[in-house]
Amino acid sequence: MKKYWKIGLSAFLAMGLLAACGAQPKNEQSTSEQQEQQVTKQEEATFPVTIKDATGKDIVLEAPPEKIVSLIPSNTEILFGLGLDDEIVGVNDYDDYPPEAAKKEKVGSMEFNIEQIIALQPDIVFAHESGMASLDGAMDQLEAAGVKVFVVANASDFNETYTTIEQLGRATGKLPEAQKIIANMKVKVEEIQANLQDVEPKKVFVETSDEPEIYTPGKDTFMQEMLNMIHAENIAADTTGWFKIDAEQIITKNPDVIVVTYDYVPDILTKIPQRAGFDTITAVKNKAIVQVDENLTSRQGPRLADGLEELAKAVYPEAFE
């Protein structure tokens, strides 16, 4: 069950979600100083504030929330990144970062205990657009109990992730902190892309679940966005969304690199080359099968830039030597 939940989480909650070596010191220092100056000039969060959520509803907040419940790991990571440890009273069952999240009361995963959430008396619940099906009917119940629900949009790229971070910062009275997180992420992304300016694009296959049901992200996914950012060619880009792919298709498309995003199969990196016919694949011949952190590369939050760095190093290790 955990295996398929993780597949679903990657496919639907992150659909779709870099301090690199060799960056130019002079430019890095200049960029960092400029970003820091921009952060210090940002307006302080003022209340009352009205913010439109992913459903198009205007959420009015009279004051910074003192009690917060988060229903998805990406929201939780952002809220902790904003320094709201004390305000967070409830989180998703699968929240595992930062470690402090494990100490918070769990309110459910794909389905939520609405009575428990109400009992925590939160000022606001941060839900997510990708999980709206699990909140069918619950929104009215929460709002009838006087709990505000803010639905965070499912980001499709880094810019939309920055918008999410800024929204949560504004909604919680932590706008300067949000702007600083965004500035730091942008610096990392610039450093990564600077290292990859002269790389020869490689064909990449991203595997998100083991055989017999091998799933991979196609176009219109967050992983596709990340591959585009590092100048990598997704061999599954001719299909939309997350889908099951046949082993024969992988062999025919012959990727230069195989990236594995799951960790529930022991020794998966040694098992993939043993699949029938995979010995003909360039990635297998060159031992270019690499595992990356699923959470870093799928959660639309502050660590997404670290995920881009990990992905870039997996595909182009030579650019970071």
Short mmCIF file of C-alpha atoms in Angstrom, two decimals:
data_model
loop_
_atom_site.label_atom_id
_atom_site.label_comp_id
_atom_site.label_asym_id
_atom_site.label_seq_id
_atom_site.Cartn_x
_atom_site.Cartn_y
_atom_site.Cartn_z
CA MET A 1 0.00 0.00 0.00
CA LYS A 2 2.81 2.39 0.85
CA LYS A 3 4.32 1.75 -2.58
CA TYR A 4 1.21 2.86 -4.44
CA TRP A 5 0.58 5.76 -2.08
CA LYS A 6 4.05 7.09 -2.88
CA ILE A 7 3.36 6.73 -6.61
CA GLY A 8 0.14 8.66 -6.15
CA LEU A 9 1.82 11.32 -4.09
CA SER A 10 4.42 11.90 -6.79
CA ALA A 11 1.83 11.88 -9.54
CA PHE A 12 -0.94 13.95 -8.03
CA LEU A 13 0.42 16.00 -5.17
CA ALA A 14 3.54 17.20 -6.94
CA MET A 15 2.56 17.15 -10.60
CA GLY A 16 2.83 17.08 -11.32
CA LEU A 17 7.72 19.64 -7.80
CA LEU A 18 21.85 24.78 -5.47
CA ALA A 19 24.83 25.52 -4.25
CA ALA A 20 26.63 24.07 -7.19
CA CYS A 21 30.38 23.78 -7.51
CA GLY A 22 32.07 25.84 -10.16
CA ALA A 23 29.79 28.87 -10.01
CA GLN A 24 31.42 32.18 -10.80
CA PRO A 25 32.27 33.78 -7.42
CA LYS A 26 32.16 37.35 -8.66
CA ASN A 27 28.69 37.05 -10.16
CA GLU A 28 27.46 35.00 -7.23
CA GLN A 29 28.44 37.65 -4.72
CA SER A 30 26.85 40.40 -6.76
CA THR A 31 23.62 38.45 -7.22
CA SER A 32 23.44 37.53 -3.54
CA GLU A 33 23.89 41.14 -2.49
CA GLN A 34 21.20 42.29 -4.89
CA GLN A 35 18.78 39.61 -3.68
CA GLU A 36 19.44 40.54 -0.04
CA GLN A 37 18.80 44.22 -0.78
CA GLN A 38 15.52 43.31 -2.48
CA VAL A 39 14.47 41.27 0.55
CA THR A 40 15.14 44.08 3.01
CA LYS A 41 13.06 46.45 0.91
CA GLN A 42 9.99 44.19 0.84
CA GLU A 43 6.90 45.57 2.51
CA GLU A 44 6.08 44.17 5.90
CA ALA A 45 3.00 41.96 6.02
CA THR A 46 0.03 44.04 7.14
CA PHE A 47 -3.38 43.00 8.40
CA PRO A 48 -6.18 42.69 7.69
CA VAL A 49 -5.17 41.06 4.40
CA THR A 50 -7.23 39.50 1.62
CA ILE A 51 -5.70 36.72 -0.50
CA LYS A 52 -7.36 34.76 -3.31
CA ASP A 53 -6.80 31.01 -3.04
CA ALA A 54 -6.73 28.31 -5.75
CA THR A 55 -10.52 28.03 -5.78
CA GLY A 56 -10.88 31.73 -6.57
CA LYS A 57 -12.20 32.51 -3.12
CA ASP A 58 -11.03 35.62 -1.28
CA ILE A 59 -9.70 34.64 2.14
CA VAL A 60 -9.78 37.53 4.62
CA LEU A 61 -7.37 37.36 7.57
CA GLU A 62 -7.74 39.90 10.33
CA ALA A 63 -4.46 38.98 12.05
CA PRO A 64 -1.56 36.52 11.69
CA PRO A 65 -2.85 33.03 12.55
CA GLU A 66 -1.81 31.69 15.94
CA LYS A 67 -2.82 28.10 15.19
CA ILE A 68 -2.23 26.46 11.80
CA VAL A 69 -3.04 23.05 10.32
CA SER A 70 -1.28 21.90 7.13
CA LEU A 71 -2.74 19.12 4.99
CA ILE A 72 0.17 18.40 2.64
CA PRO A 73 3.95 18.01 3.09
CA SER A 74 4.87 20.84 0.70
CA ASN A 75 2.76 23.34 2.66
CA THR A 76 4.28 22.08 5.90
CA GLU A 77 7.83 22.56 4.65
CA ILE A 78 7.03 26.12 3.59
CA LEU A 79 5.40 26.96 6.91
CA PHE A 80 8.32 25.60 8.92
CA GLY A 81 10.67 27.46 6.59
CA LEU A 82 8.85 30.65 7.50
CA GLY A 83 9.61 30.01 11.17
CA LEU A 84 6.09 28.97 12.22
CA ASP A 85 7.02 25.98 14.37
CA ASP A 86 5.06 27.25 17.36
CA GLU A 87 1.96 28.09 15.32
CA ILE A 88 1.70 24.71 13.54
CA VAL A 89 -0.60 22.42 15.55
CA GLY A 90 -1.54 19.74 13.00
CA VAL A 91 0.03 18.16 9.92
CA ASN A 92 -0.39 15.38 7.36
CA ASP A 93 0.38 11.83 8.54
CA TYR A 94 3.24 11.59 6.05
CA ASP A 95 4.94 14.85 6.93
CA ASP A 96 8.57 14.01 7.67
CA TYR A 97 10.47 17.26 7.13
CA PRO A 98 11.75 19.06 9.04
CA PRO A 99 12.14 16.58 11.93
CA GLU A 100 10.01 18.87 14.09
CA ALA A 101 7.01 18.00 11.90
CA ALA A 102 7.00 14.49 13.39
CA LYS A 103 6.19 16.00 16.79
CA LYS A 104 3.01 17.66 15.55
CA GLU A 105 -0.44 16.07 15.80
CA LYS A 106 -1.33 14.03 12.71
CA VAL A 107 -4.73 14.69 11.17
CA GLY A 108 -4.79 12.24 8.23
CA SER A 109 -3.14 11.68 4.87
CA MET A 110 -5.32 11.22 1.79
CA GLU A 111 -8.43 11.43 3.98
CA PHE A 112 -8.62 13.70 7.00
CA ASN A 113 -10.18 13.57 10.44
CA ILE A 114 -12.27 16.74 10.26
CA GLU A 115 -13.48 16.47 13.85
CA GLN A 116 -9.88 16.25 15.02
CA ILE A 117 -8.93 19.31 12.97
CA ILE A 118 -11.82 21.31 14.44
CA ALA A 119 -10.82 20.20 17.95
CA LEU A 120 -7.37 21.74 17.40
CA GLN A 121 -9.14 25.11 16.96
CA PRO A 122 -6.91 26.35 14.13
CA ASP A 123 -7.24 29.88 12.81
CA ILE A 124 -6.52 28.58 9.33
CA VAL A 125 -6.10 25.28 7.49
CA PHE A 126 -3.77 25.22 4.50
CA ALA A 127 -5.16 22.64 2.07
CA HIS A 128 -3.91 21.91 -1.46
CA GLU A 129 -5.55 21.94 -4.87
CA SER A 130 -4.30 18.42 -5.65
CA GLY A 131 -6.14 17.03 -2.62
CA MET A 132 -9.52 18.67 -3.12
CA ALA A 133 -11.24 15.35 -3.84
CA SER A 134 -10.46 14.19 -0.31
CA LEU A 135 -12.03 17.36 1.11
CA ASP A 136 -15.37 16.90 -0.61
CA GLY A 137 -17.94 18.10 1.92
CA ALA A 138 -15.28 18.80 4.54
CA MET A 139 -14.73 22.40 3.48
CA ASP A 140 -18.25 23.39 4.50
CA GLN A 141 -17.91 21.52 7.78
CA LEU A 142 -14.67 23.33 8.63
CA GLU A 143 -15.99 26.74 7.66
CA ALA A 144 -19.22 26.14 9.60
CA ALA A 145 -17.00 25.59 12.64
CA GLY A 146 -15.34 28.97 12.04
CA VAL A 147 -12.15 27.55 10.53
CA LYS A 148 -10.76 29.38 7.51
CA VAL A 149 -9.50 27.10 4.72
CA PHE A 150 -6.94 28.35 2.24
CA VAL A 151 -6.46 26.11 -0.80
CA VAL A 152 -2.93 26.37 -2.16
CA ALA A 153 -2.61 26.08 -5.94
CA ASN A 154 -0.81 23.12 -7.49
CA ALA A 155 2.33 24.75 -8.89
CA SER A 156 3.46 23.68 -12.36
CA ASP A 157 6.85 25.38 -12.30
CA PHE A 158 9.33 27.22 -10.09
CA ASN A 159 7.71 30.62 -10.60
CA GLU A 160 4.38 29.31 -9.36
CA THR A 161 6.18 27.74 -6.40
CA TYR A 162 7.65 31.16 -5.57
CA THR A 163 4.11 32.58 -5.71
CA THR A 164 2.90 29.91 -3.28
CA ILE A 165 5.69 30.69 -0.81
CA GLU A 166 4.94 34.41 -1.02
CA GLN A 167 1.21 33.78 -0.51
CA LEU A 168 1.80 31.69 2.60
CA GLY A 169 4.23 34.30 3.89
CA ARG A 170 1.68 37.06 3.38
CA ALA A 171 -1.11 35.02 4.97
CA THR A 172 0.93 34.28 8.09
CA GLY A 173 2.61 37.65 8.60
CA LYS A 174 5.95 36.27 7.41
CA LEU A 175 6.34 38.08 4.10
CA PRO A 176 10.00 39.13 4.59
CA GLU A 177 10.90 35.55 5.50
CA ALA A 178 9.10 34.31 2.40
CA GLN A 179 10.92 36.76 0.17
CA LYS A 180 14.24 35.65 1.61
CA ILE A 181 13.46 31.98 0.90
CA ILE A 182 12.53 32.85 -2.68
CA ALA A 183 15.69 34.92 -3.18
CA ASN A 184 17.88 32.07 -1.92
CA MET A 185 16.14 29.58 -4.19
CA LYS A 186 16.64 31.82 -7.22
CA VAL A 187 20.35 32.16 -6.48
CA LYS A 188 20.70 28.36 -6.33
CA VAL A 189 18.85 27.92 -9.60
CA GLU A 190 21.10 30.50 -11.29
CA GLU A 191 24.20 28.69 -10.03
CA ILE A 192 22.94 25.35 -11.31
CA GLN A 193 22.15 26.70 -14.74
CA ALA A 194 25.49 28.47 -14.94
CA ASN A 195 27.22 25.12 -14.47
CA LEU A 196 25.18 23.55 -17.26
CA GLN A 197 25.66 26.18 -19.95
CA ASP A 198 28.03 24.04 -22.02
CA VAL A 199 26.67 20.55 -21.42
CA GLU A 200 25.65 18.25 -24.24
CA PRO A 201 21.97 17.42 -23.62
CA LYS A 202 21.33 13.85 -22.49
CA LYS A 203 18.29 11.62 -22.92
CA VAL A 204 16.79 10.80 -19.52
CA PHE A 205 14.28 8.24 -18.29
CA VAL A 206 12.70 8.99 -14.89
CA GLU A 207 11.29 5.94 -13.12
CA THR A 208 8.83 6.51 -10.28
CA SER A 209 7.81 2.90 -9.57
CA ASP A 210 9.25 -0.59 -10.02
CA GLU A 211 8.13 -3.28 -12.47
CA PRO A 212 5.70 -4.75 -13.33
CA GLU A 213 4.01 -1.33 -13.26
CA ILE A 214 6.74 1.12 -14.24
CA TYR A 215 5.48 4.69 -14.11
CA THR A 216 7.17 7.78 -15.51
CA PRO A 217 6.40 11.51 -15.87
CA GLY A 218 5.68 12.88 -19.33
CA LYS A 219 5.06 16.46 -20.44
CA ASP A 220 2.96 18.83 -18.35
CA THR A 221 4.52 17.55 -15.13
CA PHE A 222 6.81 19.26 -12.65
CA MET A 223 9.56 16.76 -13.44
CA GLN A 224 9.37 17.76 -17.10
CA GLU A 225 9.84 21.38 -16.03
CA MET A 226 12.93 20.44 -14.02
CA LEU A 227 14.40 18.41 -16.89
CA ASN A 228 13.89 21.38 -19.20
CA MET A 229 15.71 23.62 -16.73
CA ILE A 230 18.80 21.38 -16.83
CA HIS A 231 18.74 20.91 -20.62
CA ALA A 232 17.84 17.21 -20.42
CA GLU A 233 15.61 15.38 -22.90
CA ASN A 234 12.79 13.39 -21.32
CA ILE A 235 12.29 10.20 -23.34
CA ALA A 236 8.65 10.17 -22.18
CA ALA A 237 7.86 13.73 -23.26
CA ASP A 238 5.66 12.49 -26.11
CA THR A 239 2.97 11.55 -23.56
CA THR A 240 1.12 13.82 -21.13
CA GLY A 241 1.12 13.42 -17.36
CA TRP A 242 2.19 10.40 -15.33
CA PHE A 243 1.68 7.06 -17.07
CA LYS A 244 2.67 3.40 -17.11
CA ILE A 245 5.40 2.63 -19.61
CA ASP A 246 6.43 -0.73 -21.04
CA ALA A 247 9.97 -1.99 -20.61
CA GLU A 248 10.20 -2.42 -24.39
CA GLN A 249 9.53 1.30 -24.86
CA ILE A 250 12.35 2.19 -22.49
CA ILE A 251 14.73 -0.10 -24.34
CA THR A 252 13.73 1.37 -27.71
CA LYS A 253 14.11 4.97 -26.55
CA ASN A 254 17.56 4.11 -25.16
CA PRO A 255 18.14 6.77 -22.45
CA ASP A 256 21.62 7.99 -21.57
CA VAL A 257 20.64 8.23 -17.89
CA ILE A 258 18.03 6.46 -15.77
CA VAL A 259 16.86 8.45 -12.73
CA VAL A 260 15.03 6.56 -9.97
CA THR A 261 12.85 8.62 -7.63
CA TYR A 262 11.63 5.93 -5.20
CA ASP A 263 13.35 4.09 -2.35
CA TYR A 264 10.95 1.32 -1.33
CA VAL A 265 12.78 -1.39 -3.34
CA PRO A 266 16.06 -2.56 -1.77
CA ASP A 267 19.02 -2.54 -4.18
CA ILE A 268 16.90 -1.13 -7.00
CA LEU A 269 19.99 0.29 -8.72
CA THR A 270 21.39 -3.22 -9.10
CA LYS A 271 18.06 -4.76 -10.08
CA ILE A 272 17.28 -2.44 -13.01
CA PRO A 273 20.26 -3.60 -15.13
CA GLN A 274 19.08 -7.20 -14.65
CA ARG A 275 15.76 -6.61 -16.43
CA ALA A 276 15.39 -8.47 -19.70
CA GLY A 277 16.87 -6.49 -22.58
CA PHE A 278 18.12 -3.61 -20.43
CA ASP A 279 21.75 -4.59 -21.07
CA THR A 280 21.42 -2.85 -24.46
CA ILE A 281 20.49 0.52 -22.94
CA THR A 282 23.23 3.18 -22.95
CA ALA A 283 22.50 4.16 -19.35
CA VAL A 284 23.01 0.56 -18.22
CA LYS A 285 26.17 0.12 -20.28
CA ASN A 286 27.65 3.29 -18.78
CA LYS A 287 26.35 2.53 -15.27
CA ALA A 288 24.41 5.81 -15.37
CA ILE A 289 21.53 4.73 -13.12
CA VAL A 290 21.08 7.19 -10.28
CA GLN A 291 18.65 7.50 -7.38
CA VAL A 292 17.42 10.92 -6.26
CA ASP A 293 15.37 12.03 -3.27
CA GLU A 294 11.71 11.85 -4.25
CA ASN A 295 10.70 14.52 -1.75
CA LEU A 296 13.32 17.00 -2.93
CA THR A 297 12.25 16.64 -6.54
CA SER A 298 8.48 16.65 -6.02
CA ARG A 299 7.50 18.83 -3.06
CA GLN A 300 6.74 22.35 -4.17
CA GLY A 301 8.52 24.12 -1.35
CA PRO A 302 11.81 25.63 -0.16
CA ARG A 303 13.88 22.49 -0.89
CA LEU A 304 12.86 22.31 -4.54
CA ALA A 305 16.03 24.13 -5.59
CA ASP A 306 18.03 21.45 -3.75
CA GLY A 307 16.08 18.87 -5.73
CA LEU A 308 17.03 20.57 -8.97
CA GLU A 309 20.66 20.43 -7.90
CA GLU A 310 20.42 16.72 -7.08
CA LEU A 311 18.76 16.01 -10.42
CA ALA A 312 21.36 18.02 -12.32
CA LYS A 313 24.21 16.17 -10.61
CA ALA A 314 22.53 12.84 -11.37
CA VAL A 315 22.31 13.62 -15.09
CA TYR A 316 25.50 15.65 -15.53
CA PRO A 317 27.96 14.59 -12.80
CA GLU A 318 30.85 15.77 -14.95
CA ALA A 319 29.57 19.38 -14.77
CA PHE A 320 29.98 19.40 -11.00
CA GLU A 321 33.37 17.77 -10.61
#
